[in-house]
Short mmCIF file of C-alpha atoms in Angstrom, two decimals:
data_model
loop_
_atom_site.label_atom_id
_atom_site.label_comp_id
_atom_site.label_asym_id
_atom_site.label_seq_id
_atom_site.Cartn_x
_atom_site.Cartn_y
_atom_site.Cartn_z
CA UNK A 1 -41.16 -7.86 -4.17
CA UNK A 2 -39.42 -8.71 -0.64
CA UNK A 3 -39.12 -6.07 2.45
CA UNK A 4 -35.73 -6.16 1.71
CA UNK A 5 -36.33 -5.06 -2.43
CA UNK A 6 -38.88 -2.50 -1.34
CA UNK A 7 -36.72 -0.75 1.27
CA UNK A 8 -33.72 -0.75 -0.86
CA UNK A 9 -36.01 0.52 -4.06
CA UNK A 10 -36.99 3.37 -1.74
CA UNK A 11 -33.66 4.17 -0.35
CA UNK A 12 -32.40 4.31 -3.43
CA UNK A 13 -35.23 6.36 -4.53
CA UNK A 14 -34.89 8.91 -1.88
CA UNK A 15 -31.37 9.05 -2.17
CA UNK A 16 -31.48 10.30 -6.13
CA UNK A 17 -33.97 12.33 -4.90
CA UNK A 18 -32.01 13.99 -2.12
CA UNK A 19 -28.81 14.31 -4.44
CA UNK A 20 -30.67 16.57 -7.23
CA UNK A 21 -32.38 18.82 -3.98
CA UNK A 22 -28.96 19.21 -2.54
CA UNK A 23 -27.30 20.24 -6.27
CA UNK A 24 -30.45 22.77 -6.73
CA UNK A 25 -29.66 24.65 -3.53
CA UNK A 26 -25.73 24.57 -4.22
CA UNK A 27 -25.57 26.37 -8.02
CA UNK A 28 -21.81 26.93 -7.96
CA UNK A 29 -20.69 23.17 -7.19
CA UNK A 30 -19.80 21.67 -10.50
CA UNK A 31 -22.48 18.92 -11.83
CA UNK A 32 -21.28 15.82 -13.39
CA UNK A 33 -21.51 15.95 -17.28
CA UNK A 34 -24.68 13.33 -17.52
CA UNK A 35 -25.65 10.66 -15.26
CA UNK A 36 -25.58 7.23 -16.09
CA UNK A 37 -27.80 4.40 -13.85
CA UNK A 38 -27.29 0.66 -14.60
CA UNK A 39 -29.80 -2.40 -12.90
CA UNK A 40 -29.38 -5.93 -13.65
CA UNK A 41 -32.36 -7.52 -13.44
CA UNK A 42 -32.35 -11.03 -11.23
CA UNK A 43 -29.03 -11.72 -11.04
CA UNK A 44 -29.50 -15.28 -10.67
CA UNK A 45 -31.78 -16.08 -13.55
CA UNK A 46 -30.32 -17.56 -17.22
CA UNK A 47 -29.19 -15.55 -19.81
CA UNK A 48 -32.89 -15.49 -21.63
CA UNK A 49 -34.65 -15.10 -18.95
CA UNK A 50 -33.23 -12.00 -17.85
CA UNK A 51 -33.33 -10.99 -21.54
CA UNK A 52 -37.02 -11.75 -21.60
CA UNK A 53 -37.20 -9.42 -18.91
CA UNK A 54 -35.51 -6.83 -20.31
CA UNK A 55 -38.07 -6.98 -23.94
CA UNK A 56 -40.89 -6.69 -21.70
CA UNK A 57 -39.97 -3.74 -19.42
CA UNK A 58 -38.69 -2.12 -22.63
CA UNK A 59 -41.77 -2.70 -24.63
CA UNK A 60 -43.68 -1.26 -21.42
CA UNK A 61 -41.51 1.75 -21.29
CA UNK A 62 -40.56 2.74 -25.47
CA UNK A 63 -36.74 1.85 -24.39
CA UNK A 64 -34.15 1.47 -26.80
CA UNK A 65 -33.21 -2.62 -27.18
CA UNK A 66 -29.52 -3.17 -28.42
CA UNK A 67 -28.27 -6.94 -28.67
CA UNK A 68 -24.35 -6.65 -28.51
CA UNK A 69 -21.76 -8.59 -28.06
CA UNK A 70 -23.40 -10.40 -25.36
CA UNK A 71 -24.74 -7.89 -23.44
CA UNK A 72 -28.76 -7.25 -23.78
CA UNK A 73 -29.77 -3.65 -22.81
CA UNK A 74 -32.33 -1.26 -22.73
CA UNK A 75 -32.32 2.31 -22.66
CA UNK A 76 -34.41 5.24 -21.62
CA UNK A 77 -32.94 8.67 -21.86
CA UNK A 78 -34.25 11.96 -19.47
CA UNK A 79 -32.13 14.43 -20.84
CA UNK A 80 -28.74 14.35 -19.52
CA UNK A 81 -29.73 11.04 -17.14
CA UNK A 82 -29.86 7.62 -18.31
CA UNK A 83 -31.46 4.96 -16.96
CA UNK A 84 -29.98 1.12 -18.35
CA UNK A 85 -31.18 -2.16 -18.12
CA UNK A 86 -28.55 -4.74 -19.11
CA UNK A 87 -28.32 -8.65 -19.29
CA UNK A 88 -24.50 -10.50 -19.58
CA UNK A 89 -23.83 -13.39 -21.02
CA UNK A 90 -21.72 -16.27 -19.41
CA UNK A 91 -19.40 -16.14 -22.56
CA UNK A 92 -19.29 -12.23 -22.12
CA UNK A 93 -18.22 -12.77 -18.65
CA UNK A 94 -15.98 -15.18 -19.44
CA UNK A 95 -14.52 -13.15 -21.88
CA UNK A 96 -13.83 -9.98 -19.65
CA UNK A 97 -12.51 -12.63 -16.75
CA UNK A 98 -9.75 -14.04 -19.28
CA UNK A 99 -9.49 -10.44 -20.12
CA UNK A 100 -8.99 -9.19 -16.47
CA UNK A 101 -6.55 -12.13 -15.65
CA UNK A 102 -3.77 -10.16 -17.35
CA UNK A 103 -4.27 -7.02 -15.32
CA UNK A 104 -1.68 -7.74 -13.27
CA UNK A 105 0.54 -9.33 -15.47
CA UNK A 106 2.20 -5.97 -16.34
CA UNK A 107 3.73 -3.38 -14.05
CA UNK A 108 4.29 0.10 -15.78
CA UNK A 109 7.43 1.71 -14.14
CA UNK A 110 7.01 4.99 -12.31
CA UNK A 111 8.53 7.96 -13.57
CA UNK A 112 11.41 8.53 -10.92
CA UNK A 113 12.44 4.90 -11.13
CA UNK A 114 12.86 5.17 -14.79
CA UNK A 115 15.22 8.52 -14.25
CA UNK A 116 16.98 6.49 -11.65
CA UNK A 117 17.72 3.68 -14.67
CA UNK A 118 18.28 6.29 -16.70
CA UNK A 119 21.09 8.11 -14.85
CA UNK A 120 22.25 5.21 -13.29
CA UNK A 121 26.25 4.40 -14.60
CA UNK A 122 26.86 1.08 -16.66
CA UNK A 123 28.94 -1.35 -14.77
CA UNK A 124 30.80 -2.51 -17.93
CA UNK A 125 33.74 -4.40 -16.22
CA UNK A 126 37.52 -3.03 -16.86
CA UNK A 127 41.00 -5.20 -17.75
CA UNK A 128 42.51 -5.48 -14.56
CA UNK A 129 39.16 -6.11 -12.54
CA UNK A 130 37.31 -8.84 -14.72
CA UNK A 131 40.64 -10.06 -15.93
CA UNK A 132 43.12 -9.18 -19.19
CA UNK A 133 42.84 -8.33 -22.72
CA UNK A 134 42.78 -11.29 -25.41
CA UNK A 135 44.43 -10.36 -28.73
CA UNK A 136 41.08 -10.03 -30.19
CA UNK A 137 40.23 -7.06 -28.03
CA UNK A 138 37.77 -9.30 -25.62
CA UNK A 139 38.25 -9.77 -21.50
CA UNK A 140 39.37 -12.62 -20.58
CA UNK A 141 38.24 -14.84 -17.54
CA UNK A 142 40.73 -14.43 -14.83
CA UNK A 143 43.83 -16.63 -15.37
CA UNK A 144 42.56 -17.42 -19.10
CA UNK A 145 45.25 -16.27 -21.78
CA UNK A 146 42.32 -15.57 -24.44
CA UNK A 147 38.76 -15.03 -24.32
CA UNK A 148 36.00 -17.86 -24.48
CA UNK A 149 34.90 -17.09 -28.59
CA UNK A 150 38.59 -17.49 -29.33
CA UNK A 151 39.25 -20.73 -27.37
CA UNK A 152 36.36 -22.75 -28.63
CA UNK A 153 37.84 -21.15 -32.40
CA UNK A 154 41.09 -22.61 -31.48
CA UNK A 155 39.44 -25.73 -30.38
CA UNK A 156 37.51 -26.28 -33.74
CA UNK A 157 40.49 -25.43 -35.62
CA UNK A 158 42.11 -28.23 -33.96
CA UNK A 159 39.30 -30.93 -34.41
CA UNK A 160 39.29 -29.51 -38.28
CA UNK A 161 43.12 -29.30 -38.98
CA UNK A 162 43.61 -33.05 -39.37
CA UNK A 163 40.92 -33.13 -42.06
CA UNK A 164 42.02 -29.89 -43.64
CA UNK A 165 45.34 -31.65 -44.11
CA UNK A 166 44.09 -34.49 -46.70
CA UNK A 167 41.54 -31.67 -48.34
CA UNK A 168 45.08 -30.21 -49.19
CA UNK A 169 46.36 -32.69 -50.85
CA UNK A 170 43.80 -34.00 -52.90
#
């Protein structure tokens, strides 16, 4: 193990330590509800090899082996505190990537911007500001006698009324 390993290891170390000394001498701060702590063992190694890893330490140390859904772990329980060693596939971590490429995809409106849409007045255009009423009931473009649905009617009717002419008389 590098200088580098070691003195992390033992910071690390001494830093669980002095978090369970400093909870012991303060009784009424509130504890978390279990304690969970994950390593990944040589992050740079293949998938099997840092599974291989993971069998041995586990065998060494009677910890629970689980194979799932791409992730290899082992677990050893002390009490409320956990300790896990877990492998990831590439395909797992592929999977969470495509998974994670959506996050910002969708935006979830705040509440006070959806009371401002909701309270917010329609702007449904009237007669003499859009334009006039067709005979239908529909506004009309400005200048336009009747509305766009009955013009292209009228316009079919046209195209048809030649043809509906020798229907007739057959």
């Amino acid at each position: 193990m590098s200088t580098t390993k070691q003195q992390y290891r033992a910071e690390l170390i001494s830093g669980i330590r002095v978090l369970a000394d400093f909870l012991e001498r303060h009784p009424t701060l509130p504890v978390p509800h279990g304690l969970d702590v994950m390593a990944f063992p040589e992050p740079d190694a293949s998938y099997a090899t840092r599974c291989a890893e993971i069998d041995r330490i586990a065998d060494a140390h009677n910890a629970e082996l689980r194979d799932q859904d791409g992730h290899h772990t082992a677990h050893v329980s002390f009490g409320r505190v956990s300790y896990h060693l877990v492998a990831i596939s590439d395909e797992a971590r592929a999977r969470h990537d495509a998974l994670m490429s959506y996050l910002d995809s969708v935006a979830l409106e705040t509440a006070t911007h959806a009371d401002e849409q909701v309270n917010k007045p329609l702007d449904i255009p009237t007669a003499d500001v859009y334009g006039r009423q067709c005979p239908c009931g529909a506004l009309t473009d400005k200048g336009a006698r009747l509305c766009r649905k009955c013009r292209s009617r009228g316009r079919w009717n046209r195209r048809k009324a030649p043809y509906r002419d020798e229907e007739e008389q057959w």
